[in-house]
């Protein structure tokens, strides 16, 4: 009985920590979209792990994946590649799908695309490690 009560008393802090992580991950995902849409390469640099890769899934099943590294993603951001067309509302939802220790997955859904972000806690901060991008069909 004492062990069961001890276990219950630990549940609060663990859950609070997960909630804090989910909020931080959600913020990184929102900042990722905001920097992409605004053409803010400096902000994008701060969100990405230096070895991050973004992979784009083509619509055709037999087409090759398109990979770009962190530097190319920052350059594309700064060049304004993600700026929305007039009247487009780019972000629909951010969902944190899973958090396990220092790893997490979030889904970012836009009006024309879906991205899955793999994040890692690096030196105390959540960073985007990998992105899988696909156009909505």
PDB file of C-alpha atoms in Angstrom:
ATOM      1  CA  UNK A   1       0.000   0.000   0.000  1.00  0.00           C
ATOM      2  CA  UNK A   2       2.809   2.398   0.892  1.00  0.00           C
ATOM      3  CA  UNK A   3       4.484   1.705  -2.482  1.00  0.00           C
ATOM      4  CA  UNK A   4       1.233   2.368  -4.325  1.00  0.00           C
ATOM      5  CA  UNK A   5       0.786   5.699  -2.533  1.00  0.00           C
ATOM      6  CA  UNK A   6       4.404   6.632  -3.210  1.00  0.00           C
ATOM      7  CA  UNK A   7       3.846   5.917  -6.900  1.00  0.00           C
ATOM      8  CA  UNK A   8       0.753   8.112  -6.943  1.00  0.00           C
ATOM      9  CA  UNK A   9       2.621  10.983  -5.329  1.00  0.00           C
ATOM     10  CA  UNK A  10       5.198  10.891  -8.125  1.00  0.00           C
ATOM     11  CA  UNK A  11       2.603  11.027 -10.906  1.00  0.00           C
ATOM     12  CA  UNK A  12       2.020  14.777 -10.539  1.00  0.00           C
ATOM     13  CA  UNK A  13       5.556  16.029 -11.218  1.00  0.00           C
ATOM     14  CA  UNK A  14       6.082  13.593 -14.093  1.00  0.00           C
ATOM     15  CA  UNK A  15       2.848  14.710 -15.763  1.00  0.00           C
ATOM     16  CA  UNK A  16       3.683  18.375 -15.180  1.00  0.00           C
ATOM     17  CA  UNK A  17       7.066  17.872 -16.854  1.00  0.00           C
ATOM     18  CA  UNK A  18       5.429  16.251 -19.869  1.00  0.00           C
ATOM     19  CA  UNK A  19       2.953  19.115 -20.088  1.00  0.00           C
ATOM     20  CA  UNK A  20       5.833  21.617 -20.053  1.00  0.00           C
ATOM     21  CA  UNK A  21       7.604  19.631 -22.789  1.00  0.00           C
ATOM     22  CA  UNK A  22       4.458  19.509 -24.906  1.00  0.00           C
ATOM     23  CA  UNK A  23       4.041  23.272 -24.590  1.00  0.00           C
ATOM     24  CA  UNK A  24       7.690  23.834 -25.570  1.00  0.00           C
ATOM     25  CA  UNK A  25       7.389  21.445 -28.533  1.00  0.00           C
ATOM     26  CA  UNK A  26       4.173  23.129 -29.671  1.00  0.00           C
ATOM     27  CA  UNK A  27       5.973  26.494 -29.467  1.00  0.00           C
ATOM     28  CA  UNK A  28       8.873  25.220 -31.607  1.00  0.00           C
ATOM     29  CA  UNK A  29       6.399  23.897 -34.199  1.00  0.00           C
ATOM     30  CA  UNK A  30       4.495  27.191 -34.272  1.00  0.00           C
ATOM     31  CA  UNK A  31       7.755  29.157 -34.521  1.00  0.00           C
ATOM     32  CA  UNK A  32       8.885  26.881 -37.361  1.00  0.00           C
ATOM     33  CA  UNK A  33       5.761  27.743 -39.329  1.00  0.00           C
ATOM     34  CA  UNK A  34       5.924  31.417 -38.417  1.00  0.00           C
ATOM     35  CA  UNK A  35       9.554  31.723 -39.529  1.00  0.00           C
ATOM     36  CA  UNK A  36       8.878  29.790 -42.774  1.00  0.00           C
ATOM     37  CA  UNK A  37       5.840  31.959 -43.580  1.00  0.00           C
ATOM     38  CA  UNK A  38       7.612  35.215 -42.680  1.00  0.00           C
ATOM     39  CA  UNK A  39      10.881  34.425 -44.468  1.00  0.00           C
ATOM     40  CA  UNK A  40      12.815  34.676 -41.188  1.00  0.00           C
ATOM     41  CA  UNK A  41      15.985  32.653 -41.782  1.00  0.00           C
ATOM     42  CA  UNK A  42      17.569  33.760 -38.512  1.00  0.00           C
ATOM     43  CA  UNK A  43      14.663  32.398 -36.470  1.00  0.00           C
ATOM     44  CA  UNK A  44      14.613  29.196 -38.546  1.00  0.00           C
ATOM     45  CA  UNK A  45      18.321  28.675 -37.784  1.00  0.00           C
ATOM     46  CA  UNK A  46      17.594  28.813 -34.043  1.00  0.00           C
ATOM     47  CA  UNK A  47      14.886  26.108 -34.357  1.00  0.00           C
ATOM     48  CA  UNK A  48      16.852  23.552 -36.371  1.00  0.00           C
ATOM     49  CA  UNK A  49      19.555  21.155 -35.274  1.00  0.00           C
ATOM     50  CA  UNK A  50      22.583  21.816 -37.531  1.00  0.00           C
ATOM     51  CA  UNK A  51      22.210  18.304 -39.005  1.00  0.00           C
ATOM     52  CA  UNK A  52      18.449  18.609 -39.600  1.00  0.00           C
ATOM     53  CA  UNK A  53      17.024  17.323 -42.875  1.00  0.00           C
ATOM     54  CA  UNK A  54      13.672  18.048 -44.500  1.00  0.00           C
ATOM     55  CA  UNK A  55      12.326  15.346 -46.787  1.00  0.00           C
ATOM     56  CA  UNK A  56       9.501  16.038 -49.211  1.00  0.00           C
ATOM     57  CA  UNK A  57       7.246  13.208 -50.294  1.00  0.00           C
ATOM     58  CA  UNK A  58       6.244  13.597 -53.940  1.00  0.00           C
ATOM     59  CA  UNK A  59       2.608  13.185 -54.940  1.00  0.00           C
ATOM     60  CA  UNK A  60       3.497  10.496 -57.499  1.00  0.00           C
ATOM     61  CA  UNK A  61       4.233   7.178 -55.756  1.00  0.00           C
ATOM     62  CA  UNK A  62       7.201   6.367 -58.015  1.00  0.00           C
ATOM     63  CA  UNK A  63       8.918   9.774 -57.725  1.00  0.00           C
ATOM     64  CA  UNK A  64      12.028  10.248 -55.602  1.00  0.00           C
ATOM     65  CA  UNK A  65      12.163  11.934 -52.208  1.00  0.00           C
ATOM     66  CA  UNK A  66      13.578  15.441 -52.175  1.00  0.00           C
ATOM     67  CA  UNK A  67      15.976  16.107 -49.281  1.00  0.00           C
ATOM     68  CA  UNK A  68      17.345  19.440 -48.139  1.00  0.00           C
ATOM     69  CA  UNK A  69      19.682  19.993 -45.208  1.00  0.00           C
ATOM     70  CA  UNK A  70      19.401  22.622 -42.486  1.00  0.00           C
ATOM     71  CA  UNK A  71      21.465  25.190 -44.408  1.00  0.00           C
ATOM     72  CA  UNK A  72      19.341  24.837 -47.538  1.00  0.00           C
ATOM     73  CA  UNK A  73      16.134  25.060 -45.483  1.00  0.00           C
ATOM     74  CA  UNK A  74      17.365  28.254 -43.827  1.00  0.00           C
ATOM     75  CA  UNK A  75      18.323  29.683 -47.238  1.00  0.00           C
ATOM     76  CA  UNK A  76      14.910  28.772 -48.700  1.00  0.00           C
ATOM     77  CA  UNK A  77      13.239  30.388 -45.701  1.00  0.00           C
ATOM     78  CA  UNK A  78      15.278  33.579 -46.036  1.00  0.00           C
ATOM     79  CA  UNK A  79      14.508  33.654 -49.783  1.00  0.00           C
ATOM     80  CA  UNK A  80      10.787  33.714 -48.946  1.00  0.00           C
ATOM     81  CA  UNK A  81       9.926  30.292 -50.379  1.00  0.00           C
ATOM     82  CA  UNK A  82       7.371  29.751 -47.609  1.00  0.00           C
ATOM     83  CA  UNK A  83       5.598  33.076 -47.766  1.00  0.00           C
ATOM     84  CA  UNK A  84       1.876  32.426 -48.264  1.00  0.00           C
ATOM     85  CA  UNK A  85       0.029  33.624 -51.311  1.00  0.00           C
ATOM     86  CA  UNK A  86      -2.455  36.421 -50.734  1.00  0.00           C
ATOM     87  CA  UNK A  87      -5.362  35.278 -48.603  1.00  0.00           C
ATOM     88  CA  UNK A  88      -3.844  31.884 -47.730  1.00  0.00           C
ATOM     89  CA  UNK A  89      -4.028  30.859 -44.094  1.00  0.00           C
ATOM     90  CA  UNK A  90      -1.004  28.557 -43.823  1.00  0.00           C
ATOM     91  CA  UNK A  91      -1.450  26.966 -40.384  1.00  0.00           C
ATOM     92  CA  UNK A  92      -4.439  24.890 -39.395  1.00  0.00           C
ATOM     93  CA  UNK A  93      -3.167  22.821 -36.452  1.00  0.00           C
ATOM     94  CA  UNK A  94      -0.175  21.694 -34.407  1.00  0.00           C
ATOM     95  CA  UNK A  95      -0.485  18.376 -32.574  1.00  0.00           C
ATOM     96  CA  UNK A  96       2.156  16.868 -30.339  1.00  0.00           C
ATOM     97  CA  UNK A  97       1.862  13.162 -31.131  1.00  0.00           C
ATOM     98  CA  UNK A  98       4.408  11.696 -28.731  1.00  0.00           C
ATOM     99  CA  UNK A  99       7.055  12.669 -26.198  1.00  0.00           C
ATOM    100  CA  UNK A 100       9.477  10.089 -24.863  1.00  0.00           C
ATOM    101  CA  UNK A 101      12.400  11.349 -22.826  1.00  0.00           C
ATOM    102  CA  UNK A 102      14.418  13.638 -25.089  1.00  0.00           C
ATOM    103  CA  UNK A 103      12.562  12.699 -28.297  1.00  0.00           C
ATOM    104  CA  UNK A 104       9.244  13.909 -29.676  1.00  0.00           C
ATOM    105  CA  UNK A 105       7.062  13.908 -32.781  1.00  0.00           C
ATOM    106  CA  UNK A 106       4.664  16.690 -33.767  1.00  0.00           C
ATOM    107  CA  UNK A 107       2.263  16.973 -36.695  1.00  0.00           C
ATOM    108  CA  UNK A 108       1.817  20.358 -38.349  1.00  0.00           C
ATOM    109  CA  UNK A 109      -1.170  20.622 -40.677  1.00  0.00           C
ATOM    110  CA  UNK A 110      -1.521  23.481 -43.120  1.00  0.00           C
ATOM    111  CA  UNK A 111      -4.070  24.272 -45.772  1.00  0.00           C
ATOM    112  CA  UNK A 112      -2.007  22.621 -48.526  1.00  0.00           C
ATOM    113  CA  UNK A 113       0.446  20.325 -46.677  1.00  0.00           C
ATOM    114  CA  UNK A 114       1.216  18.162 -43.668  1.00  0.00           C
ATOM    115  CA  UNK A 115       4.593  18.002 -41.931  1.00  0.00           C
ATOM    116  CA  UNK A 116       5.813  15.596 -39.278  1.00  0.00           C
ATOM    117  CA  UNK A 117       8.536  17.079 -37.109  1.00  0.00           C
ATOM    118  CA  UNK A 118      10.936  14.858 -35.200  1.00  0.00           C
ATOM    119  CA  UNK A 119      12.400  16.852 -32.354  1.00  0.00           C
ATOM    120  CA  UNK A 120      15.124  16.227 -29.828  1.00  0.00           C
ATOM    121  CA  UNK A 121      16.066  17.955 -26.612  1.00  0.00           C
ATOM    122  CA  UNK A 122      19.602  19.175 -27.265  1.00  0.00           C
ATOM    123  CA  UNK A 123      21.471  20.939 -24.462  1.00  0.00           C
ATOM    124  CA  UNK A 124      18.166  21.675 -22.739  1.00  0.00           C
ATOM    125  CA  UNK A 125      16.262  23.035 -25.765  1.00  0.00           C
ATOM    126  CA  UNK A 126      13.917  21.313 -28.198  1.00  0.00           C
ATOM    127  CA  UNK A 127      15.331  21.355 -31.748  1.00  0.00           C
ATOM    128  CA  UNK A 128      13.918  20.075 -35.020  1.00  0.00           C
ATOM    129  CA  UNK A 129      16.000  17.094 -36.150  1.00  0.00           C
ATOM    130  CA  UNK A 130      13.975  15.841 -39.146  1.00  0.00           C
ATOM    131  CA  UNK A 131      10.954  17.025 -41.113  1.00  0.00           C
ATOM    132  CA  UNK A 132       8.781  14.887 -43.389  1.00  0.00           C
ATOM    133  CA  UNK A 133       6.733  17.077 -45.714  1.00  0.00           C
ATOM    134  CA  UNK A 134       3.860  16.007 -47.906  1.00  0.00           C
ATOM    135  CA  UNK A 135       1.263  17.875 -49.928  1.00  0.00           C
ATOM    136  CA  UNK A 136      -2.347  17.303 -48.853  1.00  0.00           C
ATOM    137  CA  UNK A 137      -4.381  15.343 -51.320  1.00  0.00           C
TER     138      UNK A 137
END
